[in-house]
Coordinates of C-alpha atoms and ligand atoms in Angstrom, one line a residue:
Chain U
M1 CA 8.3 59.7 -26.6
N2 CA 8.9 56.3 -25.0
A3 CA 12.4 55.1 -25.7
S4 CA 11.3 51.6 -26.9
E5 CA 8.3 52.9 -28.9
P6 CA 8.8 52.5 -32.7
A7 CA 9.1 55.7 -34.7
L8 CA 6.9 54.4 -37.4
V9 CA 4.5 51.4 -37.6
T10 CA 2.2 50.3 -40.4
R11 CA -0.6 47.9 -39.8
N12 CA -2.3 46.1 -42.6
L13 CA -1.4 48.9 -44.9
S14 CA -3.0 48.6 -48.3
M15 CA -3.3 51.0 -51.2
V16 CA -5.7 50.7 -54.1
Y17 CA -5.6 53.5 -56.7
P18 CA -8.8 54.1 -58.7
N19 CA -7.6 53.7 -62.2
G20 CA -9.7 54.2 -65.4
D21 CA -11.8 51.1 -65.9
G22 CA -10.9 49.4 -62.7
S23 CA -8.5 49.8 -59.8
L24 CA -4.8 49.3 -59.3
H25 CA -3.7 47.4 -56.3
A26 CA -0.4 49.0 -55.4
L27 CA 0.3 47.8 -51.8
H28 CA -1.1 44.8 -50.0
Q29 CA -1.2 44.5 -46.2
V30 CA 2.2 45.9 -45.4
D31 CA 3.2 45.5 -41.8
L32 CA 6.5 47.1 -40.7
Q33 CA 8.1 48.8 -37.8
V34 CA 10.9 51.4 -37.8
Q35 CA 12.8 52.0 -34.6
P36 CA 14.0 55.5 -33.6
Q37 CA 17.3 56.4 -35.3
E38 CA 17.2 53.3 -37.4
F39 CA 18.3 53.4 -41.0
V40 CA 15.9 51.3 -43.1
C41 CA 16.2 50.7 -46.8
V42 CA 13.4 49.5 -49.1
V43 CA 14.1 47.7 -52.3
G44 CA 11.8 46.0 -54.8
P45 CA 11.0 45.7 -58.5
S46 CA 10.0 49.0 -60.2
G47 CA 6.3 49.7 -60.0
C48 CA 5.8 47.6 -56.9
G49 CA 4.6 50.5 -54.7
K50 CA 7.8 51.8 -53.1
T51 CA 6.9 55.5 -53.8
T52 CA 3.4 54.8 -52.7
L53 CA 4.7 53.4 -49.4
L54 CA 6.8 56.4 -48.7
H55 CA 3.9 58.8 -49.6
L56 CA 1.7 56.9 -47.2
L57 CA 4.4 57.1 -44.4
A58 CA 4.6 60.9 -45.1
G59 CA 0.9 61.3 -44.8
L60 CA 0.7 62.5 -48.4
L61 CA -1.7 59.7 -49.3
T62 CA -4.5 58.2 -47.3
P63 CA -4.4 54.4 -47.2
S64 CA -7.3 52.4 -48.7
S65 CA -7.2 50.3 -45.5
G66 CA -4.9 49.8 -42.6
E67 CA -3.0 52.6 -40.8
V68 CA 0.3 54.3 -40.2
L69 CA 1.3 55.1 -36.6
F70 CA 3.7 57.9 -36.2
E71 CA 5.3 57.9 -32.8
G72 CA 2.4 55.8 -31.6
K73 CA -0.3 58.0 -32.9
P74 CA -2.4 57.4 -36.1
L75 CA -1.1 59.6 -38.9
R76 CA -3.6 61.8 -40.6
G77 CA -2.0 64.0 -43.2
P78 CA 1.5 65.4 -43.4
R79 CA 3.5 66.2 -40.3
R80 CA 6.1 68.7 -39.7
H81 CA 8.4 66.2 -38.1
I82 CA 8.9 64.4 -41.4
G83 CA 11.4 65.4 -44.0
F84 CA 11.0 64.2 -47.6
V85 CA 13.4 63.8 -50.5
F86 CA 11.5 63.2 -53.7
Q87 CA 12.4 60.9 -56.5
Q88 CA 12.5 63.8 -59.0
T89 CA 14.7 66.7 -57.9
S90 CA 12.1 69.1 -56.6
L91 CA 14.0 72.3 -56.2
M92 CA 12.4 75.6 -57.0
P93 CA 14.4 77.0 -59.9
W94 CA 13.7 80.6 -59.0
R95 CA 15.2 80.2 -55.6
S96 CA 18.9 80.1 -54.7
V97 CA 20.4 77.2 -52.8
V98 CA 20.0 79.0 -49.4
E99 CA 16.4 80.1 -50.3
N100 CA 15.5 76.5 -51.3
I101 CA 16.9 75.1 -48.1
S102 CA 15.2 77.6 -45.9
L103 CA 11.8 77.1 -47.5
P104 CA 10.4 74.8 -44.7
L105 CA 11.4 77.3 -42.1
E106 CA 9.8 80.1 -44.1
L107 CA 6.6 78.2 -44.2
Q108 CA 6.7 77.8 -40.4
G109 CA 7.2 81.6 -40.0
V110 CA 10.7 81.4 -38.6
A111 CA 12.4 84.8 -38.6
E112 CA 14.7 85.7 -41.5
D113 CA 18.0 85.8 -39.5
E114 CA 17.3 82.4 -37.8
R115 CA 16.3 80.9 -41.2
R116 CA 19.5 82.0 -42.8
H117 CA 21.6 80.8 -39.9
R118 CA 20.1 77.3 -39.8
A119 CA 20.2 77.0 -43.6
M120 CA 23.9 77.9 -43.6
E121 CA 24.6 75.2 -41.0
L122 CA 23.0 72.6 -43.3
I123 CA 24.9 74.0 -46.3
E124 CA 28.0 73.4 -44.4
L125 CA 26.9 69.9 -43.4
V126 CA 26.1 68.8 -46.9
G127 CA 29.3 70.3 -48.3
L128 CA 27.9 73.1 -50.4
A129 CA 29.7 76.0 -48.7
G130 CA 30.3 78.7 -51.3
F131 CA 27.2 77.8 -53.4
E132 CA 24.6 79.3 -51.2
N133 CA 23.6 82.0 -53.7
T134 CA 23.8 79.7 -56.8
H135 CA 20.5 78.8 -58.6
P136 CA 19.6 75.1 -59.3
H137 CA 20.3 75.4 -63.0
N138 CA 23.9 75.8 -62.3
L139 CA 24.2 72.8 -60.0
S140 CA 25.2 69.3 -60.9
G141 CA 22.8 66.4 -60.2
G142 CA 24.7 65.5 -57.1
M143 CA 24.8 69.0 -55.7
A144 CA 21.0 69.4 -56.4
Q145 CA 20.4 66.2 -54.3
R146 CA 22.5 67.6 -51.5
V147 CA 20.3 70.7 -51.5
A148 CA 17.2 68.5 -51.4
I149 CA 18.6 66.5 -48.5
A150 CA 19.6 69.7 -46.7
R151 CA 16.1 71.1 -47.2
A152 CA 14.5 67.9 -45.8
L153 CA 16.6 68.2 -42.7
V154 CA 16.5 72.0 -42.0
H155 CA 13.4 71.9 -39.9
E156 CA 14.9 69.1 -37.8
P157 CA 12.5 66.3 -38.5
N158 CA 12.5 63.1 -36.5
I159 CA 12.1 61.1 -39.7
L160 CA 13.7 61.5 -43.0
L161 CA 12.1 59.7 -46.0
L162 CA 14.1 59.4 -49.2
D163 CA 12.7 58.1 -52.5
E164 CA 15.5 56.9 -54.7
P165 CA 17.5 60.0 -54.0
F166 CA 20.5 59.0 -56.0
G167 CA 18.7 57.3 -58.9
A168 CA 19.6 59.9 -61.4
L169 CA 23.3 60.1 -60.5
D170 CA 26.3 58.4 -62.2
A171 CA 27.8 55.5 -60.3
L172 CA 30.8 57.3 -58.8
T173 CA 28.8 60.3 -57.6
R174 CA 26.3 57.8 -56.3
E175 CA 28.9 56.1 -54.1
R176 CA 30.2 59.3 -52.8
M177 CA 26.6 60.6 -52.0
A178 CA 25.9 57.3 -50.1
S179 CA 28.9 57.8 -47.8
E180 CA 27.9 61.5 -47.4
L181 CA 24.4 60.4 -46.4
L182 CA 25.9 58.1 -43.7
R183 CA 28.0 61.0 -42.4
I184 CA 24.9 63.3 -42.3
W185 CA 22.9 60.6 -40.6
S186 CA 25.4 60.1 -37.9
A187 CA 25.7 63.9 -37.4
R188 CA 21.9 64.2 -36.9
T189 CA 19.7 62.0 -34.7
V190 CA 17.2 61.1 -37.3
T191 CA 15.3 58.0 -38.4
V192 CA 15.7 57.2 -42.1
V193 CA 13.6 55.2 -44.5
M194 CA 15.1 55.2 -47.9
V195 CA 13.9 53.6 -51.2
T196 CA 16.6 52.5 -53.6
H197 CA 17.0 50.1 -56.4
S198 CA 20.6 49.3 -55.6
I199 CA 21.0 46.3 -53.4
S200 CA 24.6 47.1 -52.5
E201 CA 23.7 50.7 -51.6
A202 CA 20.9 49.4 -49.4
L203 CA 23.2 46.9 -47.7
L204 CA 26.0 49.5 -47.2
L205 CA 23.7 52.1 -45.7
S206 CA 21.0 50.3 -43.7
D207 CA 20.5 48.6 -40.3
R208 CA 17.6 46.8 -41.8
L209 CA 16.5 46.0 -45.4
L210 CA 13.0 45.4 -46.6
V211 CA 12.3 43.7 -49.8
L212 CA 8.9 44.3 -51.4
S213 CA 7.3 41.8 -53.8
E214 CA 6.0 42.5 -57.3
R215 CA 2.7 44.5 -57.4
P216 CA 0.7 44.5 -55.2
G217 CA 3.8 45.1 -53.0
R218 CA 4.0 43.3 -49.7
V219 CA 7.0 42.7 -47.4
R220 CA 8.8 39.6 -48.8
L221 CA 12.0 39.8 -46.7
D222 CA 12.8 41.8 -43.6
L223 CA 16.6 41.5 -43.2
P224 CA 18.6 42.9 -40.3
V225 CA 22.0 43.9 -41.9
P226 CA 24.7 42.2 -39.7
L227 CA 27.5 44.5 -40.8
S228 CA 29.4 46.6 -38.2
R229 CA 29.6 50.4 -38.3
P230 CA 31.2 52.5 -39.5
R231 CA 30.4 51.1 -42.9
L232 CA 33.1 51.6 -45.5
L233 CA 32.9 51.2 -49.2
E234 CA 35.6 48.5 -49.1
M235 CA 33.1 46.2 -47.3
T236 CA 31.2 45.8 -50.5
Y237 CA 34.0 43.6 -51.8
T238 CA 34.0 41.1 -48.9
P239 CA 32.5 37.6 -49.4
R240 CA 30.0 38.2 -46.5
F241 CA 28.6 41.2 -48.3
G242 CA 28.3 39.1 -51.5
E243 CA 26.3 36.5 -49.7
L244 CA 23.9 39.0 -48.3
A245 CA 23.5 40.6 -51.7
Q246 CA 22.7 37.2 -53.2
E247 CA 20.1 36.6 -50.5
V248 CA 18.4 39.9 -51.2
R249 CA 18.6 39.3 -55.0
A250 CA 16.9 35.9 -54.6
A251 CA 14.1 37.5 -52.5
I252 CA 13.4 40.1 -55.2
G253 CA 13.0 37.3 -57.7
Chain Y
M1 CA 23.2 97.9 -82.1
G2 CA 24.7 98.1 -85.6
T3 CA 21.8 96.2 -87.1
I4 CA 19.3 98.5 -85.5
L5 CA 21.0 101.5 -86.9
F6 CA 21.1 99.9 -90.3
T7 CA 17.4 99.2 -90.2
I8 CA 16.6 102.7 -89.1
I9 CA 18.6 104.3 -91.9
F10 CA 17.9 101.7 -94.6
F11 CA 14.1 101.6 -94.4
P12 CA 13.5 105.4 -95.0
L13 CA 16.2 105.4 -97.8
V14 CA 14.5 102.6 -99.8
W15 CA 11.1 104.2 -99.2
E16 CA 12.4 107.6 -100.4
A17 CA 13.8 106.0 -103.5
I18 CA 10.6 104.2 -104.3
S19 CA 8.4 107.3 -103.8
R20 CA 10.7 109.4 -106.1
W21 CA 11.1 106.9 -109.0
S22 CA 7.4 105.8 -109.0
G23 CA 6.3 109.4 -109.2
L24 CA 3.1 108.6 -107.3
P25 CA 1.3 111.6 -105.8
A26 CA 1.6 112.2 -102.1
F27 CA -1.9 111.1 -101.3
I28 CA -1.0 107.6 -102.5
L29 CA 2.6 107.3 -101.5
P30 CA 4.1 110.2 -99.6
S31 CA 7.9 110.4 -99.2
P32 CA 9.4 110.0 -95.7
L33 CA 10.3 113.7 -95.6
E34 CA 6.6 114.7 -96.3
V35 CA 5.5 112.3 -93.5
W36 CA 8.2 113.8 -91.2
A37 CA 7.0 117.3 -91.9
R38 CA 3.4 116.2 -91.3
F39 CA 4.5 114.6 -88.0
L40 CA 6.1 117.9 -86.9
R41 CA 2.9 119.8 -87.8
A42 CA 0.7 117.4 -85.9
L43 CA 3.0 117.6 -82.9
A44 CA 3.0 121.4 -83.0
D45 CA -0.7 121.9 -83.2
G46 CA -1.1 119.4 -80.3
S47 CA -3.5 117.1 -82.2
L48 CA -1.2 114.1 -82.2
L49 CA -0.6 114.1 -78.5
R50 CA -4.2 114.8 -77.7
H51 CA -5.5 111.8 -79.7
A52 CA -2.6 109.6 -78.7
S53 CA -3.2 110.2 -75.0
V54 CA -6.9 109.2 -75.5
T55 CA -5.9 105.9 -77.1
L56 CA -3.2 105.3 -74.5
L57 CA -5.7 105.6 -71.7
E58 CA -8.0 103.2 -73.4
V59 CA -5.2 100.8 -74.0
L60 CA -4.1 100.9 -70.4
G61 CA -7.6 100.5 -69.2
G62 CA -8.1 97.5 -71.5
L63 CA -4.9 95.9 -70.3
A64 CA -5.8 96.4 -66.7
I65 CA -9.3 94.9 -67.1
G66 CA -8.2 92.1 -69.5
L67 CA -5.2 91.1 -67.5
S68 CA -7.0 91.0 -64.2
T69 CA -10.1 89.1 -65.4
A70 CA -8.0 86.7 -67.5
T71 CA -5.5 85.8 -64.7
V72 CA -8.3 85.3 -62.1
L73 CA -10.5 83.2 -64.4
G74 CA -7.4 81.4 -65.8
Y75 CA -6.3 80.4 -62.3
L76 CA -9.8 79.2 -61.4
L77 CA -10.0 77.2 -64.7
A78 CA -6.6 75.7 -64.1
K79 CA -7.5 74.5 -60.7
S80 CA -11.0 73.2 -61.5
R81 CA -11.6 70.7 -64.2
T82 CA -15.4 71.0 -63.7
L83 CA -15.3 74.7 -64.2
E84 CA -13.1 74.3 -67.3
R85 CA -15.5 71.8 -68.8
L86 CA -18.4 74.1 -68.1
L87 CA -16.8 77.3 -69.5
A88 CA -14.3 76.2 -72.1
P89 CA -16.9 75.8 -74.9
Y90 CA -18.1 79.4 -74.4
I91 CA -14.6 80.8 -74.2
V92 CA -13.4 79.0 -77.3
A93 CA -16.5 80.0 -79.2
S94 CA -16.1 83.6 -78.2
Q95 CA -12.7 83.5 -79.8
S96 CA -14.1 82.6 -83.2
I97 CA -15.9 85.9 -83.4
P98 CA -13.7 88.6 -84.9
V99 CA -13.4 91.6 -82.6
V100 CA -14.3 93.8 -85.6
A101 CA -17.7 92.1 -85.7
I102 CA -18.7 92.7 -82.1
A103 CA -17.1 96.1 -81.7
P104 CA -20.2 97.9 -83.2
L105 CA -22.4 96.1 -80.7
L106 CA -20.2 97.1 -77.8
V107 CA -20.3 100.7 -79.0
I108 CA -24.1 100.5 -79.1
W109 CA -24.4 99.0 -75.7
F110 CA -21.8 101.1 -73.9
G111 CA -21.9 104.3 -75.9
P112 CA -19.3 106.0 -78.1
G113 CA -17.2 107.1 -75.1
R114 CA -14.1 105.6 -73.5
L115 CA -15.8 102.6 -71.9
S116 CA -16.6 100.8 -75.1
K117 CA -13.0 101.1 -76.3
V118 CA -11.6 99.9 -73.0
L119 CA -13.9 96.9 -73.2
I120 CA -13.0 96.0 -76.8
S121 CA -9.3 96.3 -75.9
S122 CA -9.7 94.1 -72.8
L123 CA -11.6 91.5 -74.8
I124 CA -8.7 91.1 -77.2
V125 CA -6.1 91.0 -74.4
F126 CA -8.2 88.5 -72.5
F127 CA -7.6 85.3 -74.5
P128 CA -3.8 85.0 -74.8
V129 CA -3.4 86.0 -71.1
L130 CA -6.1 83.4 -70.1
I131 CA -4.6 80.6 -72.0
N132 CA -1.1 81.3 -70.7
T133 CA -2.3 81.6 -67.2
I134 CA -3.9 78.2 -67.5
V135 CA -0.9 76.6 -69.1
G136 CA 1.4 78.3 -66.5
V137 CA -0.5 77.2 -63.4
R138 CA -0.9 73.6 -64.8
S139 CA 2.8 73.4 -65.6
V140 CA 3.7 73.5 -61.9
P141 CA 5.5 70.1 -61.3
A142 CA 3.5 67.7 -59.1
E143 CA 6.6 67.1 -56.9
L144 CA 6.6 70.7 -55.9
H145 CA 2.9 70.5 -54.9
D146 CA 3.8 67.3 -52.9
L147 CA 6.7 69.2 -51.4
M148 CA 4.4 72.1 -50.3
R149 CA 1.9 69.6 -49.0
S150 CA 4.5 67.6 -47.0
L151 CA 5.6 70.9 -45.4
R152 CA 2.0 71.7 -44.6
A153 CA 1.9 74.9 -46.5
T154 CA -1.4 76.8 -46.4
R155 CA -3.3 77.4 -49.7
W156 CA -2.1 81.0 -49.6
Q157 CA 1.5 80.0 -49.1
T158 CA 1.3 77.5 -52.0
F159 CA -0.2 80.2 -54.2
V160 CA 2.3 82.9 -53.3
K161 CA 5.5 80.8 -53.0
L162 CA 4.9 78.1 -55.6
E163 CA 2.1 78.8 -58.1
V164 CA 2.8 82.5 -58.8
P165 CA 6.6 82.2 -59.3
A166 CA 6.2 79.0 -61.3
A167 CA 3.5 80.3 -63.6
L168 CA 5.1 83.8 -64.0
P169 CA 7.4 83.1 -67.1
V170 CA 4.5 81.7 -69.1
L171 CA 2.1 84.4 -67.9
L172 CA 4.5 87.2 -68.9
G173 CA 4.7 85.6 -72.3
G174 CA 1.0 86.0 -72.7
L175 CA 1.1 89.5 -71.4
K176 CA 3.6 90.4 -74.1
V177 CA 1.2 89.3 -76.8
G178 CA -1.7 90.9 -75.0
A179 CA 0.1 94.2 -74.7
T180 CA 0.5 94.6 -78.5
L181 CA -3.0 93.3 -79.1
S182 CA -4.5 95.8 -76.7
V183 CA -3.5 98.7 -79.0
I184 CA -5.3 97.0 -81.9
G185 CA -8.4 96.6 -79.8
A186 CA -8.6 100.3 -78.8
V187 CA -8.1 101.4 -82.4
V188 CA -10.8 99.0 -83.8
G189 CA -13.2 100.5 -81.2
E190 CA -12.3 104.1 -82.3
F191 CA -12.7 103.2 -85.9
V192 CA -16.3 102.1 -85.3
G193 CA -17.5 105.1 -83.5
S194 CA -15.6 107.9 -81.8
E195 CA -14.5 111.5 -82.1
K196 CA -11.2 111.0 -80.4
G197 CA -8.2 108.8 -80.4
L198 CA -5.7 107.6 -83.0
G199 CA -8.2 105.3 -84.7
F200 CA -10.5 108.3 -85.2
L201 CA -7.5 110.3 -86.5
I202 CA -6.8 107.7 -89.2
S203 CA -10.4 107.7 -90.5
L204 CA -10.3 111.5 -90.4
A205 CA -7.0 111.5 -92.5
R206 CA -8.5 109.0 -94.9
G207 CA -11.6 111.2 -95.4
L208 CA -9.3 114.3 -96.1
Y209 CA -6.9 112.3 -98.3
D210 CA -4.3 113.4 -95.9
T211 CA -2.2 110.3 -96.4
P212 CA 0.9 111.6 -94.7
L213 CA -1.2 112.0 -91.5
S214 CA -2.3 108.3 -91.9
Y215 CA 1.4 107.3 -91.9
V216 CA 2.1 109.5 -88.9
V217 CA -0.7 107.8 -87.0
V218 CA 0.4 104.3 -88.1
F219 CA 3.9 104.9 -86.9
S220 CA 2.6 106.3 -83.6
L221 CA 0.6 103.1 -83.0
V222 CA 3.6 101.0 -83.8
A223 CA 5.6 103.1 -81.3
M224 CA 3.0 102.7 -78.7
A225 CA 2.8 98.9 -79.1
L226 CA 6.6 98.6 -79.1
T227 CA 6.8 100.6 -76.0
L228 CA 4.3 98.4 -74.2
Y229 CA 6.1 95.3 -75.4
G230 CA 9.4 96.8 -74.2
L231 CA 7.9 97.6 -70.8
V232 CA 6.7 94.0 -70.3
S233 CA 10.1 92.7 -71.5
L234 CA 11.7 94.9 -68.9
L235 CA 9.4 93.6 -66.2
E236 CA 10.2 90.0 -67.4
H237 CA 13.9 90.8 -67.1
R238 CA 13.5 92.0 -63.5
L239 CA 11.1 89.3 -62.3
L240 CA 12.9 86.4 -64.0
A241 CA 16.4 87.5 -63.1
W242 CA 17.1 83.9 -62.0
Q243 CA 16.7 82.8 -65.7
G244 CA 19.2 85.4 -66.7
I245 CA 21.7 84.1 -64.2
E246 CA 21.4 80.8 -66.0
N247 CA 21.9 82.3 -69.4
N248 CA 24.9 84.4 -68.5
R249 CA 27.0 81.4 -67.5
Ligands
ADP1 N1 -1.7 58.4 -58.4 C1 -1.7 57.2 -59.0 N2 -2.9 56.8 -59.6 C2 -3.0 55.6 -60.2 N3 -2.0 54.7 -60.1 C3 -0.8 55.0 -59.5 C4 -0.6 56.3 -58.9 N4 0.6 56.4 -58.4 C5 1.2 55.2 -58.7 N5 0.4 54.4 -59.4 C6 0.6 53.0 -59.8 O1 0.9 52.3 -58.6 C7 2.0 51.3 -58.9 C8 3.1 51.6 -57.9 O2 3.6 52.8 -58.1 P1 4.9 53.4 -57.3 O3 4.5 53.4 -55.9 O4 5.3 54.7 -57.9 O5 6.0 52.3 -57.6 P2 7.6 52.3 -57.4 O6 7.9 53.6 -56.7 O7 7.9 51.1 -56.6 O8 8.2 52.2 -58.8 C9 2.4 51.6 -60.3 O9 1.8 50.6 -61.1 C10 1.9 52.9 -60.6 O10 1.6 53.0 -62.0
MG2 MG1 9.1 55.2 -57.3

């Protein structure tokens, strides 16, 4: 891969769902670029097409027009180099934590020992040591999302897509998970595109923040976040942070 | 455990009391002791086991055929709306026909031997298993399908690693119902035309006014159905151990 080549590009990306008596225009001519190892957050009003955008980037949906370029090549269908964390927790209740995390490797035909070894590494990374044989029913919401993140990373994808991963968590857990995600992101060389409805979360995490308009979604604001790293929770209380948040807030409308 | 013991002791006591005070003759209401004596006699002369094994084989055959056709068809119907729209009317209509009504036809078509009984039993097993298979396969969350797709799982992997385990709890529920119904199916078939099996033994006992024998057969059928139910529960317990882990906490 060329060093300067974007990890993801969309060109004129539009999505129209066939819908009962007509059609539903979810995304309209979205153009964006994500650089390798960049952390991009997407915010926008609910129903504006954020999930649709992520599914298009993952190759789970075929665009009505326009295209997605993955590492310079047109994307046709899901790729193994992409990890996805879904909006709803999508763990398999009949599998233990370690079995859930090693699923991607299992589907690739990786040998049992190797699978376990790599899943245990991820369990360590997301801070779930000691819970490897627990089943999802016995996990808290935050722990379940850690498992989902670990599963999305276990096959060492180049790109991690997260769809409101902390949407169902309480405020405190949410803050902790955000810092955890930053730590995980710096431990792994991975490009991240994350959808969230929290402006401060988006500002705290991302290098660049995209604001989508009301449906049909289009990029209304593409804001590089001028905050230094490492990002700390305390930054959210600075005046600079408040100004940025206001700018984003105004763009959402 | 205590309650089970109570039921086992309480029921025959009440029955014994009623049969004594009512003074009804044995061919109308035999006492538990008379039924017990008849049971020992039927056991000793081998007739009970001979007929029971015939019925059991029919039941197992009916379960095997009913279960396999219902799960295969159920899976196909769950996956294809077109197929469902095409076949659903026939399937639902077929369920409004009482098995008792078509049993004689099946005996005419397939003869008075084992085959007609196996088919009647499988017919009665078919519907609950079919419905539960459809419900089970349809209940697989869309996110999990998206997950499998995003990981480029093959159709077979999705079937084995997602659809089967996800549908299993509901499917086993249907099998529990089917297992008890399968016994009814076989007996109905034997009633209509047969020289063997527990259903035949009941009509024989009725003809001879051997009411204690009728009771013996009825209890044998109950025992058979309960055993099958218990076996499926056991299977459920083993296959769905992950649910047990949840409950024990
Ligand atoms: N499979 C689908 N078929 C029809 N309409 C859909 C489908 N998925 C999403 N939509 C519609 O598209 C719009 C955007 O949905 P979505 O991408 O989920 O929005 P967001 O994630 O921003 O809340 C919504 O109005 C939603 O109802
Ligand atoms: Mg969404």
